[in-house]
Each structure stands twice: as C-alpha cells, then as structure tokens.
Short mmCIF file of C-alpha atoms and ligand atoms in Angstrom, two decimals:
data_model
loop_
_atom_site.label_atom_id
_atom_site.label_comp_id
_atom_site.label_asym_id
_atom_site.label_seq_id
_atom_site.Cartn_x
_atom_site.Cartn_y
_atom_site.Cartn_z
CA UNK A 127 112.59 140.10 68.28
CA UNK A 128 110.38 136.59 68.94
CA UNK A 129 107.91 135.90 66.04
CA UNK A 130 105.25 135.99 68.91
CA UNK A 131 104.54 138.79 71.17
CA UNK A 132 102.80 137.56 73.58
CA UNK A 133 102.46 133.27 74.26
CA UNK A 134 100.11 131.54 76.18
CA UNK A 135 100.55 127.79 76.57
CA UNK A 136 97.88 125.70 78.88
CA UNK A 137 97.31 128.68 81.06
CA UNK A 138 94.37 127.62 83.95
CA UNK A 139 93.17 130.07 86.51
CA UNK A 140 90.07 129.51 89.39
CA UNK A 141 88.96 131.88 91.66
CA UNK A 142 87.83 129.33 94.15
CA UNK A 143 85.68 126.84 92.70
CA UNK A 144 85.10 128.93 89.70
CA UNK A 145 87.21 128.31 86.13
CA UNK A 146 88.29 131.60 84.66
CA UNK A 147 90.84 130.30 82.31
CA UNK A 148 90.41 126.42 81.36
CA UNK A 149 93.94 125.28 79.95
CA UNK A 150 94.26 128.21 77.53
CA UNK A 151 96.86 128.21 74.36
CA UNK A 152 97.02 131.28 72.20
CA UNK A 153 99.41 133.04 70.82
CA UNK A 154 99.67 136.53 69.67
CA UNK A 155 101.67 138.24 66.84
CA UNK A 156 102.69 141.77 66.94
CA UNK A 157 100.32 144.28 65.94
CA UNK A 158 96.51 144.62 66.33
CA UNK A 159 94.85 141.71 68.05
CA UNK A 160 91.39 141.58 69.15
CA UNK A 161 90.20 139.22 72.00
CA UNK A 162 86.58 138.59 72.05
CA UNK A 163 84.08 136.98 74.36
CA UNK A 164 81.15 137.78 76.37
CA UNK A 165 81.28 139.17 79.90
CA UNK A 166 82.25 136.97 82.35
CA UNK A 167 84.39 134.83 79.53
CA UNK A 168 88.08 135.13 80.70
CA UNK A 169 88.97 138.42 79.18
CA UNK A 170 90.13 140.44 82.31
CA UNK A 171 92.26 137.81 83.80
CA UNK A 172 93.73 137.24 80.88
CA UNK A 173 94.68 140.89 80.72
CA UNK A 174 95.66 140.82 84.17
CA UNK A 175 97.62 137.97 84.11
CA UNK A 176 99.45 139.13 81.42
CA UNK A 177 100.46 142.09 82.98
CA UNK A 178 101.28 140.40 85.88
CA UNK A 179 98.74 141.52 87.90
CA UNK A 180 97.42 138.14 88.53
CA UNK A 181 99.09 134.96 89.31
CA UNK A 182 98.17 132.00 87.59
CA UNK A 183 97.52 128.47 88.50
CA UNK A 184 99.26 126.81 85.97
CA UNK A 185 100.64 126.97 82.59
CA UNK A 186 102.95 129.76 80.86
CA UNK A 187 103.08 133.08 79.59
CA UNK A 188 105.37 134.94 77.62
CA UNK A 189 105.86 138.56 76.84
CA UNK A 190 108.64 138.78 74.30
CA UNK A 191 109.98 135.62 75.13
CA UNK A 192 110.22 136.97 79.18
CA UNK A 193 108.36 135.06 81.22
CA UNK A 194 105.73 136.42 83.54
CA UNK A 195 107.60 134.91 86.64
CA UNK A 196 109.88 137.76 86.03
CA UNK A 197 107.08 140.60 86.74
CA UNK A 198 109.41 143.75 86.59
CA UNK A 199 111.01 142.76 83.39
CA UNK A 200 107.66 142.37 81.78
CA UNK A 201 105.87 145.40 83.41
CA UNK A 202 108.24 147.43 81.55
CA UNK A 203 107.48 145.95 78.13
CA UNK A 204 103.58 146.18 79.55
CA UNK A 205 101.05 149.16 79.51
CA UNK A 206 97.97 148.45 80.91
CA UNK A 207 94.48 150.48 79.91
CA UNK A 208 92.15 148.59 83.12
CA UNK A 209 88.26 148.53 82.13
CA UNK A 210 87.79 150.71 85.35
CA UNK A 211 90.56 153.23 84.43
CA UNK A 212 89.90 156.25 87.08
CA UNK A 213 92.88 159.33 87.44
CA UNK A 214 92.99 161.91 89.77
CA UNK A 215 90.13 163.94 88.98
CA UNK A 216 91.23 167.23 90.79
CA UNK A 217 94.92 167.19 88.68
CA UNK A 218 94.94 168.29 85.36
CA UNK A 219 95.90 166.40 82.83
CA UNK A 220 99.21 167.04 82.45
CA UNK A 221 99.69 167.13 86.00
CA UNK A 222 98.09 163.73 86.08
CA UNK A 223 100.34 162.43 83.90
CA UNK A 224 103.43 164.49 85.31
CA UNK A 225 102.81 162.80 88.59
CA UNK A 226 102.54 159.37 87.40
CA UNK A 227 105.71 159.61 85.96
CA UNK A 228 107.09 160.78 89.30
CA UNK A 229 106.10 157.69 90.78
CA UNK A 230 107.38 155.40 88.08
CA UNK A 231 110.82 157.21 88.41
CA UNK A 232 111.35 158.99 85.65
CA UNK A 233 113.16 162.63 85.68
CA UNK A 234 111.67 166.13 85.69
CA UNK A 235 112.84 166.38 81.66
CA UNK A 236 112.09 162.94 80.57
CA UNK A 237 108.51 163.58 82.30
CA UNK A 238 108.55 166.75 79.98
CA UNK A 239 109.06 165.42 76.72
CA UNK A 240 106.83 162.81 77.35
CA UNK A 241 103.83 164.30 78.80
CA UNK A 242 103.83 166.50 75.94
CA UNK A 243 104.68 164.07 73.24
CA UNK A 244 102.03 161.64 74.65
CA UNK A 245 99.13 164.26 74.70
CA UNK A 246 100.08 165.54 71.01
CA UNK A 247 99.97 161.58 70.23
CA UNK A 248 96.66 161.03 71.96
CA UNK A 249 95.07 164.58 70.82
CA UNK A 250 94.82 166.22 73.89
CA UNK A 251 97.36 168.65 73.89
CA UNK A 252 94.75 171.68 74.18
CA UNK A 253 92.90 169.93 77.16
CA UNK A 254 96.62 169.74 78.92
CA UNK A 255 95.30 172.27 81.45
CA UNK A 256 91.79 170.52 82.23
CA UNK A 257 90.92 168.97 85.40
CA UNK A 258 90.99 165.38 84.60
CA UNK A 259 87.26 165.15 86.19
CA UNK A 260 86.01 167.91 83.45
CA UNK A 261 87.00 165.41 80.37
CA UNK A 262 84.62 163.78 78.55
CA UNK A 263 84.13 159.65 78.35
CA UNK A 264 86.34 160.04 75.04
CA UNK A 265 89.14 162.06 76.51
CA UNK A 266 89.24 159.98 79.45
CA UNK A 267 89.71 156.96 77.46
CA UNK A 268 92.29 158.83 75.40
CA UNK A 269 94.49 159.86 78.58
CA UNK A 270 94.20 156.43 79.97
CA UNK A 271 95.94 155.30 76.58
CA UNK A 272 98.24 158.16 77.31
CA UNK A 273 99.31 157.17 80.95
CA UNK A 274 99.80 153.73 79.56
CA UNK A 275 102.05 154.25 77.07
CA UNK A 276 103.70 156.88 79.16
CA UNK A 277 107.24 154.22 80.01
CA UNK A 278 106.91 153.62 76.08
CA UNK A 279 106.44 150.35 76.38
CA UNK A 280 106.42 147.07 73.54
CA UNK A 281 102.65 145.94 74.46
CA UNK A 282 99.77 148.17 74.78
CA UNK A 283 96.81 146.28 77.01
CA UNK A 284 93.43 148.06 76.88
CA UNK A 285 90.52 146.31 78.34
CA UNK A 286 86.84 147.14 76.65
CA UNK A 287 87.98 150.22 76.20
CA UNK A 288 84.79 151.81 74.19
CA UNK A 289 82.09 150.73 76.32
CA UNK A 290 80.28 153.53 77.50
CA UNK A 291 81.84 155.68 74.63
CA UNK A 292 79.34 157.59 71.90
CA UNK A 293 79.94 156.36 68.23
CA UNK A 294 82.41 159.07 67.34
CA UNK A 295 84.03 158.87 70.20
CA UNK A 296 84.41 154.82 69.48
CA UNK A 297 85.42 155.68 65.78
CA UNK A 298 88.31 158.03 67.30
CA UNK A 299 89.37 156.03 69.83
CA UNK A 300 89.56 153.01 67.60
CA UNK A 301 91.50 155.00 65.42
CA UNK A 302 94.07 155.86 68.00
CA UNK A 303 94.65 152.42 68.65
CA UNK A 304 95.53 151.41 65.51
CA UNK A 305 98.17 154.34 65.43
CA UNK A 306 99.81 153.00 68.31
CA UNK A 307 99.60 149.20 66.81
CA UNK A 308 101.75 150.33 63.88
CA UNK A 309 105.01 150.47 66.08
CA UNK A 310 103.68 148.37 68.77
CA UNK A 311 101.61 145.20 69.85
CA UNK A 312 98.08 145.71 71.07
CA UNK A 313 95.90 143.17 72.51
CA UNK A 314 92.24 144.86 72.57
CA UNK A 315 89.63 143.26 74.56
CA UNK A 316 86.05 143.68 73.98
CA UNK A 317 82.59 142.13 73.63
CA UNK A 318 81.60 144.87 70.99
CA UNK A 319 82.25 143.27 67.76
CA UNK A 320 81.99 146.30 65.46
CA UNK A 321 85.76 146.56 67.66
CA UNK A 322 87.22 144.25 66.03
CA UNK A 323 85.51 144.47 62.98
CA UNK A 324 86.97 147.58 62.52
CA UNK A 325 90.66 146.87 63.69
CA UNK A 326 92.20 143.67 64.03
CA UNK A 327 93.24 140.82 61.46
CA UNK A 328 94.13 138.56 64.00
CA UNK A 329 91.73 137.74 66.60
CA UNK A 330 90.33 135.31 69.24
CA UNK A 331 87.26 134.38 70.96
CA UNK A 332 87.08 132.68 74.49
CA UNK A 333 84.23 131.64 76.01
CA UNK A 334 84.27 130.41 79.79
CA UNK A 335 87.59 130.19 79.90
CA UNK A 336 88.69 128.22 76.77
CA UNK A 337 89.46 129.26 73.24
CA UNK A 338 87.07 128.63 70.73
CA UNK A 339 88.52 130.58 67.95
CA UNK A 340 91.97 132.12 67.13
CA UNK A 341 92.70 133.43 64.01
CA UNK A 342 92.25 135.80 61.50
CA UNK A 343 89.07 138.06 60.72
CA UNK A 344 88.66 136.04 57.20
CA UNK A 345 88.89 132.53 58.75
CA UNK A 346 86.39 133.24 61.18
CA UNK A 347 84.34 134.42 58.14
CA UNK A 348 85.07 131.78 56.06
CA UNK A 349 84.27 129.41 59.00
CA UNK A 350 80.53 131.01 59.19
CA UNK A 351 80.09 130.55 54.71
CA UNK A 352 77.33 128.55 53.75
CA UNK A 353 75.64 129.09 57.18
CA UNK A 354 73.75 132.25 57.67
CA UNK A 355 70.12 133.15 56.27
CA UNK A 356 67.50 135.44 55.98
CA UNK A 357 63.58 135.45 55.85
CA UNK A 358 60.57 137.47 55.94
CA UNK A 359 58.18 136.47 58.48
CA UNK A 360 54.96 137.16 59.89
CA UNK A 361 55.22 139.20 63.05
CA UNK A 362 53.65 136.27 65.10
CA UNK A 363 56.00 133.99 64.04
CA UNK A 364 58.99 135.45 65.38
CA UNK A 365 59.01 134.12 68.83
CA UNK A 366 58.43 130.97 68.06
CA UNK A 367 61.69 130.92 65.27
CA UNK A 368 64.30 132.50 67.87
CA UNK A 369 63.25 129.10 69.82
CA UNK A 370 64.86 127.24 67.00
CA UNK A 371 67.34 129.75 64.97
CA UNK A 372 69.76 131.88 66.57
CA UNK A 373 68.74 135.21 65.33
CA UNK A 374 72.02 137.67 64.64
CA UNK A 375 69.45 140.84 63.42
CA UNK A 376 65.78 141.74 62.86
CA UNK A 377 64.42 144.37 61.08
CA UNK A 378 60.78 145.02 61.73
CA UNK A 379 58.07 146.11 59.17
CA UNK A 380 54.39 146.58 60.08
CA UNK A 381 53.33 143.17 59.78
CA UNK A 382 56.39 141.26 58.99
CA UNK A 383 60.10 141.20 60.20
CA UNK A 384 63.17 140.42 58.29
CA UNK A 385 65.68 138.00 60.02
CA UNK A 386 69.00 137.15 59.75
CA UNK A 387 69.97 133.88 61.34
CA UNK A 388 72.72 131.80 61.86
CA UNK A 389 72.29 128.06 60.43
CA UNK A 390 74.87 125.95 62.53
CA UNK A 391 74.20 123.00 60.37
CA UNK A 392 74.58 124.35 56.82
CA UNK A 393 71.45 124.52 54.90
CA UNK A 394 68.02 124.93 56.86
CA UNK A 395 66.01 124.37 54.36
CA UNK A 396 64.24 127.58 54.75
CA UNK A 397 65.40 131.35 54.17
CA UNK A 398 68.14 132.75 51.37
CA UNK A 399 71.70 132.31 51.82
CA UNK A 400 73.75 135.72 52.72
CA UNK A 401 77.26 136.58 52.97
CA UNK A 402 78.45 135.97 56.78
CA UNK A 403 79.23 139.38 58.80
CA UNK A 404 81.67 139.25 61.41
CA UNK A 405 78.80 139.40 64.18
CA UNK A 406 77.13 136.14 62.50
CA UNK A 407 80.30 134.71 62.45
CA UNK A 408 80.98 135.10 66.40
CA UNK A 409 77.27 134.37 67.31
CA UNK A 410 78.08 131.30 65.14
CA UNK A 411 81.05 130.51 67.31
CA UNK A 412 79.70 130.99 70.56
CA UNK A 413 76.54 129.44 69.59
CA UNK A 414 78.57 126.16 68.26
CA UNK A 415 80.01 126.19 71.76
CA UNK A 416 76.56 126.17 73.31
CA UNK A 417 75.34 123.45 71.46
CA UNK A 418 78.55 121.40 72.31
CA UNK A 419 77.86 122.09 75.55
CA UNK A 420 74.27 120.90 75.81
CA UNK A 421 75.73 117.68 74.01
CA UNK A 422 78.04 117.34 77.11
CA UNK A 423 75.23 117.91 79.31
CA UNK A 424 73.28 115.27 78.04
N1 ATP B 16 87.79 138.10 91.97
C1 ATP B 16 86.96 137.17 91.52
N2 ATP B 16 86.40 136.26 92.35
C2 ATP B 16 85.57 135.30 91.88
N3 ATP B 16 85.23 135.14 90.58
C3 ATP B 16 85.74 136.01 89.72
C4 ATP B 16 86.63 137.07 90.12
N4 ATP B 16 87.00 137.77 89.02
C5 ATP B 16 86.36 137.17 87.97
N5 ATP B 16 85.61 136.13 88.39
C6 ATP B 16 84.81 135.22 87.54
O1 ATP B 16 85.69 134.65 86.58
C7 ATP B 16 85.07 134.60 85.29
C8 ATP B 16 85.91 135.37 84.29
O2 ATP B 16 85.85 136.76 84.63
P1 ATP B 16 86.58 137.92 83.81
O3 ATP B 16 86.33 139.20 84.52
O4 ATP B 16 87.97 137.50 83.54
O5 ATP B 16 85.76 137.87 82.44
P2 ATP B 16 85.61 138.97 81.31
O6 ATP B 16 85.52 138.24 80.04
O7 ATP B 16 86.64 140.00 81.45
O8 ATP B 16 84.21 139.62 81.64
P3 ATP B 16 83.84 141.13 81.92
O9 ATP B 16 83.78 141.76 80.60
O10 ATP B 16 82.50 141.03 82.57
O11 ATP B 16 84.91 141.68 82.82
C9 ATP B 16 83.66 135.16 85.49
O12 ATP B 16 82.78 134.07 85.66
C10 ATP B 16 83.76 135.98 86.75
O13 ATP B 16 82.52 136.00 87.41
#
C-alpha cells in the first residue's frame, strides 16, 4: 500500500476566467481527513476531480498511487457522497440500493449480501422497506454513505455531508464516518468546523483555491497559541471592535458582551489570553489569508 492515499501535486483548475484550484499540493494519509474552507473555496472540485468527475487543467493526482488519467481504475477505489446526493424517492431503500448495484454490474447474490450488510453497517436495516422519499435528512445522509460504499471501495468521498442535518443527527452521522475511516480512507469536506473538530487529526484548509493549512488538528492549534483573547465590553462598543478584531464568539449580557477574538499579531494589548479552539484557530487562518491579501492589494 503507498504511504499516501490520495496525492495532489500543483493541481490548477478555472472555470473560465475563474480560479477554482490555484496550483494545489496536498497530500492525504489514510484514515480520517478533514478538508476545510468556506463556500466557494475549492472544496467540490477538489472532490470531483478526485473522483474523476472533473478534468483538471494541470498538475497530478493520485489515488493509491493510480493516477486519475486512468478514471475506471480509480472509480473503483472511489465512493463518492455528492453535496446534492438525491435517490429514487419512489424505491425503497433496499430497492434503491438493489438497483444501483444492477447498474454497476454486480450479481443478484453479491447485490444481496451487500445491500444487507451495508444497511446493518449504516443502521438502516429496519427502514429497508421505506420509500427512500419518507427518510428523514439523517437517513438520507446515511443511505447516501451506503450507496457509496456499496463496490467496497479504498476511499470514501463525502462532500458537506451534515449541512442541513439536526445536532443528533450530525453526532450520528459523524460517528458513522469514523467507523468506516477505521478500515478505509475518508476525505470529509465541510465548512462546519465542529466536523472536524470532532473527527479528523489530519486536516486542511483552502481558501480560493490554494492551501493555507495542512496538517494536523494540534498544529493548527498550536499555530493559533499566544493569539486569541477575550474582553468584557460595553454593548456600544461592540461594533466599533469587530472593525478592528476579528471576533470568533460573543456572548451577550444586559449591558455588556463578552468577546472572544482572534489577535493575528500576538499580544493586543488589551483583553486576557485564552486557550485557542479549533474555530479560532481556522478564523485565524483564513483571516491571516485576508490580511495577506489586502497586503497584495495594496
Ligand atoms: N461550473 C462552474 N462554473 C463556474 N464557476 C464555478 C463552477 N463550479 C464552481 N465554480 C466556482 O469555483 C469556485 C470553487 O467552487 P467549489 O464549488 O469548488 O467550492 P466549494 O468550496 O465546494 O464551495 P461550496 O461549499 O459552496 O460548494 C467558486 O468560486 C465557484 O463559484
């Protein structure tokens, strides 16, 4: 097996005039990874060019050490969860997931023991006979993870899979993905950091296109010490201090609020020093790229 699951060396794409991926390098171990950014970053056709869905531009990626050049090869080692995952809502679900494995080739008793191993996996074994429409957001989520592992393949692909999910449906679903990540890669993309929080060791964060962080959860924390605060203010005040400070929380009293903020610089002079959070840290990171940017607009 390659030390890397997945590598990505100097990969550009444009759609037209517009950048999606700006000469990205990453690579990705087996396991859990988390890929972060906000909408509109890069996430999706990075998913999609992974699983050859997309062509790029330029640049290479690998998926176990198979290049994407040879798409049928990798589909096989690929299962793809798509943000806008939609099944046919008049099957039921084990019909659904019967059918896709008709189309993907597989026999009438592979299909079998698969369907039913998949649902048992993916805790859905006593909605078998739903109609895919009647399933909740949860369920829905949880089949899609089903018909994507359905070929058993190395490298799970889900793409903001909780949005739109309640918080115990998120904790669940989370929970299933780390399940699968014991005997298999998955690359998890999101913009909810509570996600990755939760998940992943290794992660990365693009922003328009380009990497600005890859690495682990506690080197993105580590990265973000010595640079986030607190302080009480006046009410009045507060509009006037997310002008200057990046603000990561507030919690309001009746005259005063209670800020945490994110100190780019180090010290500010102001405030008491806290303990970075994970969402401090990646407001810190995109915030960093922000400022860089303004610098190159200047
Ligand atoms: N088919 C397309 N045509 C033109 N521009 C596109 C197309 N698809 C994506 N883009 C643009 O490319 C950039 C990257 O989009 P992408 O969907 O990969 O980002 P993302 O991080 O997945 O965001 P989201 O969470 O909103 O899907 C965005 O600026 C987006 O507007």
């Amino acid at each position: 097996m390659s030390e890397q699951a997945i590598t990505i060396r100097d990969l550009s794409k444009r759609y037209g005039e517009k950048r999606a991926l700006d000469h990205l390098t990453l690579s990705i171990p087996h396991g859990m990874f988390g890929l972060l950014g906000r909408n509109g970053a890069g996430k999706t056709t990075l998913m999609k060019t992974i699983s050859t869905l997309l062509q790029k531009q330029s640049g290479s990626v690998t998926v176990c050490g198979v290049p994407v050049e040879r798409a049928r090869e990798v589909r096989r080692m690929i299962g793809y969860l798509p943000q806008d995952f939609a099944m046919y809502g008049s099957m039921t679900v084990a019909e659904a997931l019967d059918y896709l494995g008709l189309l993907s080739g597989m026999s009438r008793s592979k299909r079998r023991e698969r369907v039913s191993l998949l649902l048992e996996r993916v805790n859905l074994t006593g909605q078998a006979r739903k109609r895919v429409r009647a399933l909740s957001g949860g369920m829905r989520q949880r089949l899609g993870i089903a018909q994507a592992l359905l070929h058993d393949p190395k490298v799970l692909i889900v793409d903001e899979p909780t949005a739109g999910l309640d918080p115990e449906e998120r904790v669940r679903f989370r929970n299933l993905l780390c399940e699968v990540a014991q005997e298999k890669t998955v690359l998890l993309s999101t913009h909810i950091v509570g996600d990755i929080e939760a998940t992943c060791e290794n992660i990365a964060i693009l922003d328009r296109g380009r990497l600005l962080f890859g690495g682990t959860v506690a080197e993105l924390l580590a990265e973000a010490e010595g640079k986030v605060y607190s302080i009480e203010l006046p009410q009045r005040e507060l509009a006037g201090f997310r002008k200057r400070y990046e603000v990561t929380t507030t919690v309001a009293g009746p005259r005063t609020a209670t800020v945490r903020f994110v100190a780019p610089e180090g010290d500010p002079g102001i405030g008491r020093l806290e303990s970075p959070r994970v969402e401090d840290a990646y407001l810190l990171c995109l915030s960093g790229a922000q400022s860089g940017e303004r610098g190159e607009r200047a």
